[in-house]
mmCIF file of C-alpha atoms and ligand atoms in Angstrom:
data_model
loop_
_atom_site.group_PDB
_atom_site.id
_atom_site.type_symbol
_atom_site.label_atom_id
_atom_site.label_comp_id
_atom_site.label_asym_id
_atom_site.label_seq_id
_atom_site.Cartn_x
_atom_site.Cartn_y
_atom_site.Cartn_z
ATOM 1 C CA MET A 1 -16.567 -11.939 22.329
ATOM 2 C CA THR A 2 -19.481 -13.720 20.168
ATOM 3 C CA ASN A 3 -19.059 -17.577 19.146
ATOM 4 C CA LEU A 4 -19.647 -16.068 15.233
ATOM 5 C CA ARG A 5 -16.901 -17.084 12.916
ATOM 6 C CA ILE A 6 -16.004 -16.624 9.159
ATOM 7 C CA ASP A 7 -16.425 -19.384 6.346
ATOM 8 C CA ILE A 8 -12.533 -19.338 5.277
ATOM 9 C CA GLY A 9 -14.218 -21.517 2.095
ATOM 10 C CA ARG A 10 -16.231 -18.238 1.144
ATOM 11 C CA LEU A 11 -13.119 -16.253 1.919
ATOM 12 C CA MET A 12 -10.873 -18.286 -0.354
ATOM 13 C CA SER A 13 -13.029 -18.777 -3.338
ATOM 14 C CA ARG A 14 -13.398 -14.852 -3.341
ATOM 15 C CA LEU A 15 -9.727 -14.383 -2.834
ATOM 16 C CA ASP A 16 -9.518 -16.727 -5.769
ATOM 17 C CA GLY A 17 -11.975 -15.487 -7.777
ATOM 18 C CA LEU A 18 -10.334 -11.693 -7.663
ATOM 19 C CA ALA A 19 -6.903 -13.394 -8.292
ATOM 20 C CA GLN A 20 -7.982 -14.431 -11.613
ATOM 21 C CA ILE A 21 -8.157 -10.728 -12.966
ATOM 22 C CA GLY A 22 -5.007 -9.606 -14.155
ATOM 23 C CA ALA A 23 -3.446 -13.080 -12.921
ATOM 24 C CA ILE A 24 0.159 -13.707 -13.897
ATOM 25 C CA GLU A 25 2.701 -16.467 -14.051
ATOM 26 C CA GLY A 26 3.035 -18.233 -10.608
ATOM 27 C CA GLY A 27 -0.236 -17.420 -9.118
ATOM 28 C CA GLY A 28 0.158 -13.516 -8.606
ATOM 29 C CA ASN A 29 -1.538 -10.761 -9.838
ATOM 30 C CA ALA A 30 -0.748 -7.543 -12.090
ATOM 31 C CA ARG A 31 -3.991 -4.972 -11.556
ATOM 32 C CA LEU A 32 -1.595 -1.632 -11.989
ATOM 33 C CA ALA A 33 -4.013 1.322 -10.492
ATOM 34 C CA LEU A 34 -6.611 2.386 -12.785
ATOM 35 C CA SER A 35 -5.501 -0.197 -15.827
ATOM 36 C CA ASP A 36 -8.135 -2.372 -17.236
ATOM 37 C CA GLU A 37 -7.083 -4.845 -14.824
ATOM 38 C CA ASP A 38 -7.734 -2.308 -11.973
ATOM 39 C CA LYS A 39 -11.249 -1.959 -13.448
ATOM 40 C CA ASP A 40 -12.428 -5.418 -14.041
ATOM 41 C CA GLY A 41 -11.317 -6.250 -10.412
ATOM 42 C CA ARG A 42 -13.208 -3.041 -9.003
ATOM 43 C CA ASP A 43 -16.181 -4.283 -11.134
ATOM 44 C CA LEU A 44 -16.124 -7.533 -9.576
ATOM 45 C CA VAL A 45 -16.059 -6.606 -6.057
ATOM 46 C CA ILE A 46 -18.758 -3.980 -6.394
ATOM 47 C CA ALA A 47 -20.820 -6.818 -7.544
ATOM 48 C CA TRP A 48 -20.063 -8.878 -4.492
ATOM 49 C CA MET A 49 -20.625 -5.844 -2.456
ATOM 50 C CA ARG A 50 -24.353 -5.471 -4.470
ATOM 51 C CA GLU A 51 -24.611 -9.504 -3.713
ATOM 52 C CA LEU A 52 -24.268 -8.513 -0.162
ATOM 53 C CA GLY A 53 -26.867 -5.779 -0.020
ATOM 54 C CA LEU A 54 -24.353 -3.217 0.658
ATOM 55 C CA ALA A 55 -25.032 0.764 -0.761
ATOM 56 C CA VAL A 56 -22.185 1.298 -3.175
ATOM 57 C CA THR A 57 -20.627 4.875 -3.230
ATOM 58 C CA VAL A 58 -17.698 5.984 -5.342
ATOM 59 C CA ASP A 59 -15.690 9.230 -4.526
ATOM 60 C CA ALA A 60 -13.867 11.754 -7.066
ATOM 61 C CA ILE A 61 -10.525 9.942 -6.642
ATOM 62 C CA GLY A 62 -11.900 6.396 -7.272
ATOM 63 C CA ASN A 63 -12.230 5.289 -3.592
ATOM 64 C CA VAL A 64 -15.334 3.019 -3.287
ATOM 65 C CA PHE A 65 -17.212 2.301 -0.332
ATOM 66 C CA GLY A 66 -19.999 -0.481 0.421
ATOM 67 C CA ARG A 67 -21.904 0.455 3.098
ATOM 68 C CA ARG A 68 -24.074 -1.525 5.517
ATOM 69 C CA LYS A 69 -27.088 0.271 7.282
ATOM 70 C CA GLY A 70 -27.112 -0.055 11.191
ATOM 71 C CA ARG A 71 -29.761 1.046 13.696
ATOM 72 C CA LYS A 72 -28.567 4.413 14.316
ATOM 73 C CA ASP A 73 -27.225 6.494 11.077
ATOM 74 C CA LEU A 74 -24.008 7.331 12.847
ATOM 75 C CA PRO A 75 -20.731 7.831 11.514
ATOM 76 C CA PRO A 76 -19.703 3.954 9.926
ATOM 77 C CA LEU A 77 -17.165 1.674 11.536
ATOM 78 C CA MET A 78 -14.761 1.319 8.544
ATOM 79 C CA THR A 79 -12.436 -1.651 7.180
ATOM 80 C CA GLY A 80 -10.650 -1.788 4.047
ATOM 81 C CA SER A 81 -7.412 -1.601 2.200
ATOM 82 C CA HIS A 82 -6.737 -1.708 -1.628
ATOM 83 C CA ILE A 83 -6.879 -4.028 -4.529
ATOM 84 C CA ASP A 84 -4.558 -2.622 -6.858
ATOM 85 C CA THR A 85 -1.303 -4.217 -7.159
ATOM 86 C CA VAL A 86 2.251 -4.009 -7.861
ATOM 87 C CA ARG A 87 2.911 -5.209 -11.607
ATOM 88 C CA THR A 88 4.794 -8.742 -10.160
ATOM 89 C CA GLY A 89 2.052 -8.629 -7.124
ATOM 90 C CA GLY A 90 0.791 -11.498 -5.008
ATOM 91 C CA ARG A 91 -2.855 -12.116 -4.509
ATOM 92 C CA TYR A 92 -2.937 -11.162 -0.677
ATOM 93 C CA ASP A 93 -1.816 -8.015 -0.671
ATOM 94 C CA GLY A 94 -4.760 -5.494 0.102
ATOM 95 C CA ASN A 95 -7.096 -7.956 -1.106
ATOM 96 C CA TYR A 96 -7.139 -9.999 1.593
ATOM 97 C CA GLY A 97 -7.919 -7.111 3.713
ATOM 98 C CA VAL A 98 -11.022 -5.957 1.461
ATOM 99 C CA LEU A 99 -12.535 -9.210 0.767
ATOM 100 C CA ALA A 100 -12.314 -10.369 4.643
ATOM 101 C CA GLY A 101 -14.233 -7.146 5.067
ATOM 102 C CA LEU A 102 -16.985 -8.712 2.661
ATOM 103 C CA GLU A 103 -16.660 -11.784 4.623
ATOM 104 C CA VAL A 104 -17.633 -9.802 7.786
ATOM 105 C CA ILE A 105 -20.685 -8.531 6.311
ATOM 106 C CA GLU A 106 -21.582 -11.800 4.952
ATOM 107 C CA VAL A 107 -21.579 -13.264 8.431
ATOM 108 C CA LEU A 108 -23.732 -10.552 9.833
ATOM 109 C CA ASN A 109 -26.155 -11.013 7.038
ATOM 110 C CA ARG A 110 -26.626 -14.733 7.717
ATOM 111 C CA ALA A 111 -27.198 -14.025 11.199
ATOM 112 C CA GLY A 112 -29.613 -11.323 10.770
ATOM 113 C CA ILE A 113 -27.749 -9.323 13.062
ATOM 114 C CA GLU A 114 -28.171 -5.361 12.837
ATOM 115 C CA THR A 115 -25.435 -3.378 14.378
ATOM 116 C CA GLU A 116 -25.969 -0.282 16.385
ATOM 117 C CA ARG A 117 -23.304 1.850 13.858
ATOM 118 C CA PRO A 118 -23.428 1.305 9.962
ATOM 119 C CA ILE A 119 -20.626 -0.556 8.410
ATOM 120 C CA SER A 120 -18.345 0.399 5.595
ATOM 121 C CA VAL A 121 -16.133 -1.653 3.676
ATOM 122 C CA ALA A 122 -13.763 -0.073 1.328
ATOM 123 C CA PHE A 123 -11.242 -0.161 -1.111
ATOM 124 C CA PHE A 124 -9.083 2.955 -1.952
ATOM 125 C CA THR A 125 -7.658 4.297 -5.212
ATOM 126 C CA ASN A 126 -3.783 3.490 -6.131
ATOM 127 C CA GLU A 127 -2.676 2.538 -2.822
ATOM 128 C CA GLU A 128 0.547 0.966 -4.304
ATOM 129 C CA GLY A 129 2.023 4.065 -6.301
ATOM 130 C CA ALA A 130 3.421 1.786 -8.637
ATOM 131 C CA ARG A 131 2.168 3.593 -11.582
ATOM 132 C CA PHE A 132 1.151 6.797 -10.149
ATOM 133 C CA HIS A 133 2.746 8.985 -7.181
ATOM 134 C CA PRO A 134 2.422 9.266 -4.184
ATOM 135 C CA ASP A 135 0.988 6.097 -2.931
ATOM 136 C CA MET A 136 -1.430 5.524 -0.563
ATOM 137 C CA MET A 137 -3.056 8.528 -2.928
ATOM 138 C CA GLY A 138 -6.879 7.596 -2.609
ATOM 139 C CA SER A 139 -6.773 7.295 1.054
ATOM 140 C CA LEU A 140 -4.305 10.612 1.385
ATOM 141 C CA THR A 141 -6.749 12.352 -0.961
ATOM 142 C CA TYR A 142 -10.139 11.357 0.959
ATOM 143 C CA VAL A 143 -8.466 12.538 4.458
ATOM 144 C CA GLY A 144 -8.003 15.700 2.753
ATOM 145 C CA GLY A 145 -3.964 15.003 2.689
ATOM 146 C CA ILE A 146 -3.866 16.416 -0.873
ATOM 147 C CA PRO A 147 -5.745 18.741 -2.757
ATOM 148 C CA LEU A 148 -8.285 16.296 -5.281
ATOM 149 C CA ASP A 149 -6.669 18.647 -8.391
ATOM 150 C CA GLU A 150 -2.870 17.111 -7.153
ATOM 151 C CA ALA A 151 -4.304 13.928 -7.389
ATOM 152 C CA LEU A 152 -6.055 13.936 -10.545
ATOM 153 C CA THR A 153 -2.936 15.729 -12.325
ATOM 154 C CA ALA A 154 -0.322 12.948 -11.353
ATOM 155 C CA THR A 155 0.689 11.242 -14.428
ATOM 156 C CA ASP A 156 2.287 7.654 -14.986
ATOM 157 C CA ARG A 157 5.410 7.165 -17.202
ATOM 158 C CA ASP A 158 3.485 7.421 -20.277
ATOM 159 C CA GLY A 159 2.078 10.713 -19.471
ATOM 160 C CA LYS A 160 -1.149 9.644 -18.527
ATOM 161 C CA SER A 161 -3.137 11.435 -15.519
ATOM 162 C CA VAL A 162 -5.141 9.860 -13.145
ATOM 163 C CA GLY A 163 -8.015 12.074 -13.931
ATOM 164 C CA GLU A 164 -8.078 10.869 -17.611
ATOM 165 C CA GLU A 165 -7.427 7.253 -16.660
ATOM 166 C CA LEU A 166 -10.076 7.530 -13.957
ATOM 167 C CA ARG A 167 -12.756 8.752 -16.457
ATOM 168 C CA ARG A 168 -11.588 6.212 -19.048
ATOM 169 C CA ILE A 169 -12.301 3.458 -16.783
ATOM 170 C CA GLY A 170 -15.731 4.826 -15.293
ATOM 171 C CA TYR A 171 -14.269 5.415 -11.850
ATOM 172 C CA ALA A 172 -14.401 9.236 -11.549
ATOM 173 C CA GLY A 173 -17.114 9.173 -8.963
ATOM 174 C CA PRO A 174 -19.495 11.535 -7.756
ATOM 175 C CA ALA A 175 -18.801 11.896 -4.001
ATOM 176 C CA PRO A 176 -16.899 14.594 -2.589
ATOM 177 C CA VAL A 177 -13.534 13.576 -1.073
ATOM 178 C CA GLY A 178 -11.815 15.554 1.926
ATOM 179 C CA LYS A 179 -14.728 15.044 4.165
ATOM 180 C CA PRO A 180 -13.909 11.808 5.838
ATOM 181 C CA ASP A 181 -16.915 10.123 7.598
ATOM 182 C CA LEU A 182 -16.143 7.303 10.009
ATOM 183 C CA HIS A 183 -15.972 6.813 13.578
ATOM 184 C CA ARG A 184 -13.129 4.130 13.370
ATOM 185 C CA PHE A 185 -10.665 2.537 10.709
ATOM 186 C CA VAL A 186 -9.283 -1.181 10.913
ATOM 187 C CA GLU A 187 -7.445 -2.798 8.527
ATOM 188 C CA LEU A 188 -6.369 -6.539 7.991
ATOM 189 C CA HIS A 189 -3.314 -7.000 5.800
ATOM 190 C CA ILE A 190 -0.718 -9.703 5.182
ATOM 191 C CA GLU A 191 2.996 -8.527 7.273
ATOM 192 C CA GLN A 192 4.626 -8.741 3.798
ATOM 193 C CA GLY A 193 7.596 -9.017 5.995
ATOM 194 C CA PRO A 194 9.404 -12.006 8.138
ATOM 195 C CA VAL A 195 8.696 -11.325 11.630
ATOM 196 C CA LEU A 196 5.520 -13.070 12.533
ATOM 197 C CA ASP A 197 6.468 -16.242 10.106
ATOM 198 C CA ARG A 198 9.547 -16.443 11.815
ATOM 199 C CA GLU A 199 8.615 -16.349 15.545
ATOM 200 C CA GLY A 200 5.728 -18.372 14.605
ATOM 201 C CA ILE A 201 3.081 -16.079 15.914
ATOM 202 C CA THR A 202 -0.281 -15.941 14.334
ATOM 203 C CA ILE A 203 -1.729 -12.208 14.726
ATOM 204 C CA GLY A 204 0.342 -8.660 14.754
ATOM 205 C CA ALA A 205 -1.579 -5.452 16.553
ATOM 206 C CA VAL A 206 0.041 -2.968 14.411
ATOM 207 C CA ASP A 207 0.525 0.057 16.676
ATOM 208 C CA THR A 208 3.257 1.724 14.627
ATOM 209 C CA LEU A 209 3.820 2.613 10.891
ATOM 210 C CA GLN A 210 7.434 3.655 9.824
ATOM 211 C CA GLY A 211 8.128 6.938 7.775
ATOM 212 C CA ILE A 212 8.560 6.456 3.677
ATOM 213 C CA SER A 213 10.674 9.128 1.452
ATOM 214 C CA TRP A 214 10.670 8.179 -2.198
ATOM 215 C CA THR A 215 12.758 10.659 -4.707
ATOM 216 C CA GLU A 216 13.635 10.428 -8.083
ATOM 217 C CA PHE A 217 17.013 12.018 -9.571
ATOM 218 C CA THR A 218 17.655 12.662 -12.945
ATOM 219 C CA ILE A 219 21.047 12.744 -14.241
ATOM 220 C CA LYS A 220 22.176 14.438 -17.350
ATOM 221 C CA GLY A 221 25.446 13.979 -18.657
ATOM 222 C CA THR A 222 26.799 13.670 -22.185
ATOM 223 C CA SER A 223 26.078 10.889 -24.604
ATOM 224 C CA ASN A 224 29.276 9.807 -26.556
ATOM 225 C CA HIS A 225 31.229 6.927 -28.222
ATOM 226 C CA ALA A 226 32.057 3.991 -26.115
ATOM 227 C CA GLY A 227 34.814 3.208 -27.571
ATOM 228 C CA THR A 228 36.958 6.613 -28.518
ATOM 229 C CA THR A 229 36.237 8.418 -25.257
ATOM 230 C CA PRO A 230 38.722 8.814 -22.869
ATOM 231 C CA MET A 231 37.913 7.837 -19.371
ATOM 232 C CA ARG A 232 39.037 11.123 -17.864
ATOM 233 C CA LEU A 233 36.855 12.935 -20.504
ATOM 234 C CA ARG A 234 33.353 11.273 -19.924
ATOM 235 C CA ASN A 235 30.220 12.346 -18.258
ATOM 236 C CA ASP A 236 28.543 9.418 -17.546
ATOM 237 C CA ALA A 237 25.124 9.649 -16.143
ATOM 238 C CA GLY A 238 25.191 5.688 -15.772
ATOM 239 C CA TYR A 239 28.256 5.446 -13.596
ATOM 240 C CA VAL A 240 26.549 8.420 -10.919
ATOM 241 C CA ALA A 241 23.282 6.220 -11.059
ATOM 242 C CA ALA A 242 25.382 3.053 -10.409
ATOM 243 C CA GLU A 243 27.395 5.244 -7.447
ATOM 244 C CA ILE A 244 23.983 6.276 -6.152
ATOM 245 C CA THR A 245 22.527 2.847 -5.762
ATOM 246 C CA GLY A 246 25.732 1.462 -3.827
ATOM 247 C CA PHE A 247 25.545 4.510 -1.472
ATOM 248 C CA VAL A 248 22.048 3.704 -0.830
ATOM 249 C CA ARG A 249 22.703 0.076 0.249
ATOM 250 C CA ARG A 250 25.991 1.020 1.952
ATOM 251 C CA MET A 251 24.511 3.810 3.815
ATOM 252 C CA ALA A 252 21.281 2.151 5.027
ATOM 253 C CA LYS A 253 23.535 -0.812 6.253
ATOM 254 C CA GLU A 254 25.814 1.519 8.111
ATOM 255 C CA ILE A 255 22.572 3.295 9.921
ATOM 256 C CA GLY A 256 21.413 -0.212 11.046
ATOM 257 C CA GLY A 257 18.588 -0.616 13.366
ATOM 258 C CA ASP A 258 14.919 -0.064 11.195
ATOM 259 C CA GLN A 259 16.789 1.879 8.215
ATOM 260 C CA VAL A 260 16.166 0.589 4.648
ATOM 261 C CA GLY A 261 17.362 1.672 1.310
ATOM 262 C CA THR A 262 16.315 0.433 -2.077
ATOM 263 C CA VAL A 263 16.868 1.682 -5.588
ATOM 264 C CA GLY A 264 13.713 -0.343 -7.300
ATOM 265 C CA SER A 265 14.222 1.331 -10.869
ATOM 266 C CA VAL A 266 17.094 2.474 -13.231
ATOM 267 C CA LYS A 267 16.382 3.920 -16.405
ATOM 268 C CA LEU A 268 19.916 4.711 -18.552
ATOM 269 C CA PHE A 269 19.274 6.817 -21.886
ATOM 270 C CA PRO A 270 19.811 5.812 -24.541
ATOM 271 C CA ASP A 271 20.144 2.516 -23.389
ATOM 272 C CA LEU A 272 22.594 1.253 -25.598
ATOM 273 C CA ILE A 273 25.777 -0.878 -25.375
ATOM 274 C CA ASN A 274 28.254 1.485 -26.782
ATOM 275 C CA VAL A 275 26.972 4.712 -25.880
ATOM 276 C CA ILE A 276 27.955 6.252 -23.059
ATOM 277 C CA PRO A 277 24.509 7.376 -21.438
ATOM 278 C CA ASN A 278 23.664 10.984 -20.951
ATOM 279 C CA LYS A 279 20.747 10.633 -19.016
ATOM 280 C CA ALA A 280 19.909 8.439 -15.922
ATOM 281 C CA VAL A 281 16.816 8.224 -14.045
ATOM 282 C CA VAL A 282 17.025 6.410 -10.453
ATOM 283 C CA THR A 283 14.042 5.866 -7.804
ATOM 284 C CA VAL A 284 15.422 5.965 -4.070
ATOM 285 C CA ASP A 285 12.803 4.620 -1.377
ATOM 286 C CA VAL A 286 14.067 5.281 2.053
ATOM 287 C CA ARG A 287 12.390 4.108 5.389
ATOM 288 C CA ASN A 288 12.629 4.553 9.247
ATOM 289 C CA THR A 289 10.397 4.288 12.079
ATOM 290 C CA ASP A 290 12.615 7.255 13.543
ATOM 291 C CA GLU A 291 11.795 10.483 11.608
ATOM 292 C CA ALA A 292 14.924 12.197 12.347
ATOM 293 C CA LYS A 293 17.152 9.076 11.015
ATOM 294 C CA LEU A 294 14.882 9.382 7.869
ATOM 295 C CA LYS A 295 15.677 12.995 7.514
ATOM 296 C CA ASP A 296 19.187 12.484 7.853
ATOM 297 C CA ALA A 297 19.101 9.536 5.535
ATOM 298 C CA GLU A 298 17.502 11.612 2.850
ATOM 299 C CA ALA A 299 20.007 14.390 3.239
ATOM 300 C CA ARG A 300 22.899 12.089 2.629
ATOM 301 C CA VAL A 301 21.755 10.556 -0.259
ATOM 302 C CA ALA A 302 20.991 14.026 -1.906
ATOM 303 C CA ALA A 303 24.414 15.154 -1.058
ATOM 304 C CA PHE A 304 26.077 12.045 -1.854
ATOM 305 C CA ALA A 305 24.204 12.348 -5.608
ATOM 306 C CA GLU A 306 24.936 16.404 -5.893
ATOM 307 C CA GLU A 307 28.677 15.862 -5.349
ATOM 308 C CA THR A 308 29.041 12.710 -7.581
ATOM 309 C CA ALA A 309 27.189 13.889 -10.196
ATOM 310 C CA LYS A 310 29.572 17.261 -10.006
ATOM 311 C CA ALA A 311 32.758 15.052 -9.945
ATOM 312 C CA GLU A 312 31.557 13.379 -13.014
ATOM 313 C CA GLY A 313 30.433 16.980 -14.675
ATOM 314 C CA CYS A 314 27.024 16.055 -14.867
ATOM 315 C CA SER A 315 23.828 17.977 -13.287
ATOM 316 C CA VAL A 316 21.200 16.195 -10.889
ATOM 317 C CA GLU A 317 17.605 16.988 -10.227
ATOM 318 C CA ALA A 318 15.591 15.335 -7.403
ATOM 319 C CA LYS A 319 11.775 15.284 -7.447
ATOM 320 C CA ARG A 320 9.854 13.795 -4.507
ATOM 321 C CA LEU A 321 7.491 11.145 -5.255
ATOM 322 C CA ALA A 322 6.096 10.655 -1.555
ATOM 323 C CA ARG A 323 7.096 11.466 1.706
ATOM 324 C CA PHE A 324 5.114 10.324 4.829
ATOM 325 C CA GLU A 325 6.015 10.276 8.649
ATOM 326 C CA PRO A 326 6.056 7.370 10.866
ATOM 327 C CA VAL A 327 2.883 7.032 12.368
ATOM 328 C CA ILE A 328 1.499 6.286 15.776
ATOM 329 C CA PHE A 329 -1.696 4.301 15.414
ATOM 330 C CA ASP A 330 -4.709 4.346 18.556
ATOM 331 C CA ALA A 331 -3.391 2.465 21.232
ATOM 332 C CA GLY A 332 -7.136 1.856 22.193
ATOM 333 C CA MET A 333 -7.602 -0.060 18.929
ATOM 334 C CA ALA A 334 -4.431 -1.590 19.121
ATOM 335 C CA ALA A 335 -5.086 -3.207 22.606
ATOM 336 C CA LEU A 336 -8.382 -4.088 21.409
ATOM 337 C CA ILE A 337 -6.805 -6.161 18.598
ATOM 338 C CA GLU A 338 -4.363 -7.820 20.690
ATOM 339 C CA ARG A 339 -7.051 -8.670 23.209
ATOM 340 C CA THR A 340 -9.513 -9.835 20.932
ATOM 341 C CA ALA A 341 -6.368 -12.036 19.406
ATOM 342 C CA LYS A 342 -5.764 -13.621 22.756
ATOM 343 C CA GLY A 343 -9.535 -13.903 23.387
ATOM 344 C CA LEU A 344 -9.701 -16.308 20.160
ATOM 345 C CA GLY A 345 -6.636 -18.327 21.248
ATOM 346 C CA PHE A 346 -4.487 -16.883 19.082
ATOM 347 C CA SER A 347 -0.545 -16.031 19.588
ATOM 348 C CA VAL A 348 -0.376 -11.986 19.093
ATOM 349 C CA LYS A 349 2.316 -9.544 19.345
ATOM 350 C CA ARG A 350 2.952 -5.857 18.936
ATOM 351 C CA MET A 351 4.470 -4.956 15.825
ATOM 352 C CA THR A 352 5.162 -1.798 13.567
ATOM 353 C CA SER A 353 4.689 -1.838 9.709
ATOM 354 C CA GLY A 354 7.396 -1.569 7.573
ATOM 355 C CA ALA A 355 4.922 -1.036 4.742
ATOM 356 C CA GLY A 356 2.672 1.976 3.923
ATOM 357 C CA HIS A 357 -0.966 1.531 3.916
ATOM 358 C CA ASP A 358 -4.272 3.231 3.550
ATOM 359 C CA ALA A 359 -4.794 2.599 7.405
ATOM 360 C CA GLN A 360 -1.708 5.250 7.993
ATOM 361 C CA MET A 361 -3.628 8.049 6.305
ATOM 362 C CA MET A 362 -7.013 7.084 7.955
ATOM 363 C CA GLN A 363 -5.296 7.266 11.258
ATOM 364 C CA ARG A 364 -5.135 11.220 10.324
ATOM 365 C CA VAL A 365 -8.830 11.668 10.990
ATOM 366 C CA ALA A 366 -10.097 8.741 13.107
ATOM 367 C CA PRO A 367 -8.930 6.203 15.387
ATOM 368 C CA THR A 368 -7.243 3.393 13.637
ATOM 369 C CA ALA A 369 -4.901 0.438 13.754
ATOM 370 C CA MET A 370 -3.975 -2.571 11.908
ATOM 371 C CA ILE A 371 -4.145 -6.456 12.210
ATOM 372 C CA PHE A 372 -1.394 -8.747 10.809
ATOM 373 C CA VAL A 373 -0.925 -12.185 9.572
ATOM 374 C CA PRO A 374 2.125 -14.212 8.566
ATOM 375 C CA SER A 375 3.549 -14.033 5.523
ATOM 376 C CA VAL A 376 5.287 -17.327 4.354
ATOM 377 C CA GLY A 377 9.140 -16.441 4.435
ATOM 378 C CA GLY A 378 8.193 -12.895 4.274
ATOM 379 C CA ILE A 379 7.784 -12.270 0.993
ATOM 380 C CA SER A 380 5.707 -9.710 -0.595
ATOM 381 C CA HIS A 381 5.542 -7.656 -4.172
ATOM 382 C CA ASN A 382 6.257 -11.300 -5.380
ATOM 383 C CA VAL A 383 4.108 -13.912 -6.966
ATOM 384 C CA ARG A 384 5.380 -16.233 -4.497
ATOM 385 C CA GLU A 385 3.696 -14.411 -1.544
ATOM 386 C CA PHE A 386 1.708 -16.800 0.703
ATOM 387 C CA THR A 387 -0.549 -16.972 3.992
ATOM 388 C CA LYS A 388 -1.550 -20.068 5.175
ATOM 389 C CA PRO A 389 -5.261 -20.687 5.149
ATOM 390 C CA GLU A 390 -5.555 -21.263 8.658
ATOM 391 C CA ASP A 391 -3.794 -17.693 9.334
ATOM 392 C CA LEU A 392 -6.044 -15.955 6.915
ATOM 393 C CA GLU A 393 -8.849 -17.349 8.817
ATOM 394 C CA ALA A 394 -7.653 -16.166 12.032
ATOM 395 C CA GLY A 395 -6.753 -12.842 10.701
ATOM 396 C CA ALA A 396 -10.323 -12.787 9.363
ATOM 397 C CA ASN A 397 -12.096 -13.924 12.897
ATOM 398 C CA VAL A 398 -10.159 -11.275 14.773
ATOM 399 C CA LEU A 399 -11.653 -8.860 12.371
ATOM 400 C CA LEU A 400 -15.208 -9.950 12.972
ATOM 401 C CA GLN A 401 -14.882 -9.594 16.539
ATOM 402 C CA VAL A 402 -13.158 -6.530 16.564
ATOM 403 C CA MET A 403 -15.678 -4.920 14.357
ATOM 404 C CA LEU A 404 -18.705 -6.716 16.342
ATOM 405 C CA GLU A 405 -17.455 -4.666 19.490
ATOM 406 C CA LEU A 406 -17.065 -1.798 17.747
ATOM 407 C CA SER A 407 -20.003 -1.502 15.587
ATOM 408 C CA GLN A 408 -22.537 -2.760 18.513
HETATM 409 O O1 HGY B 1 5.125 0.862 -0.857
HETATM 410 C C1 HGY B 1 4.708 0.525 0.293
HETATM 411 O O2 HGY B 1 4.994 0.253 1.600
HETATM 412 C C2 HGY B 1 2.971 0.211 -0.165
HETATM 413 O O3 HGY B 1 2.863 -1.187 -0.717
HETATM 414 N N1 HGY B 1 2.760 1.073 -1.147
HETATM 415 MN MN1 MN B 2 -1.213 -3.342 0.724
HETATM 416 MN MN1 MN B 3 1.990 -3.501 -1.556
#
């Protein structure tokens, strides 16, 4: 443990600077992956990387790595997260981990410390999955989890592909993907849930992350006149969508424990007050720390959608948008985070992550774990997302010490 500490004023001013890009009412951010706002955010963070003397690399899926040399040319210790946001995002989700990584670099630069191992600060493309699926797309491609082509051909609701959007914003980089080069990975992130805040604990040493399943159901029925069509003669796609929404919630509560279920998007066509919908597109997000229970939840939703559509004389098609099994992070890394937090005098607890993170992909190729700090009221993916400066400072100091220990 060294007596080096981060400068919270510097970190807050970078967080404020990035939050100006894609700023939305209420102090949050909208920087959907590969949008103009995402490009502007990328340009700003890269400018900071260069100011800090980092060598910047962009890979073929647009992941960006800022690398600080070490005494030896070894695989780097890597930290990072994402700077793309959901459309109603806060200013800390992802951004905090990337900018705290840059703050660690600045502390080392100012202290004239040369580490044994190089250090890399990264931000990964499309972690959120709000525009292109799956989420964690950049880190998943980086570790070879999906072929580059599969990522590049993913399209958004307007039919625009990842590949063409990467080229449009100038981030279709030259570095290859699928050949990860790192020693270990540590990600600092806000918890985005209520646990630390409710228990009054400063640091989460994250040792597991729950499984994630995203499915899109397209239901097709018959559009007809809302006034003249008797109820018994309807094939109402909107009704089936509504039943699926209710079922997901009832099922999640009935399974209990860690099970969660969300219908985040329902689109009806033709979306007119006096026309029975002939088409509905519904997204279902179900998650559980237990893979067997998650599989069971997926199967129950699919069966319910099938039988409800059939009973209504509708058809239903399911399309998988994302599927990641629960992850166990590296025990040694989680223990180091816990030990470091205690050494700095912070309260700390082992915990799982309810949200997906780039770290879950990095664990596939290198020992990885995460550091959480509290989210006030457990609010996230919401402009009211907030973490107290003293907790932001605590998390960044844990990151600094962990990175010093792993890079010396
Ligand atoms: O959906 C998630 O958990 C992450 O925010 N992409
Ligand atoms: Mn995030
Ligand atoms: Mn998020």
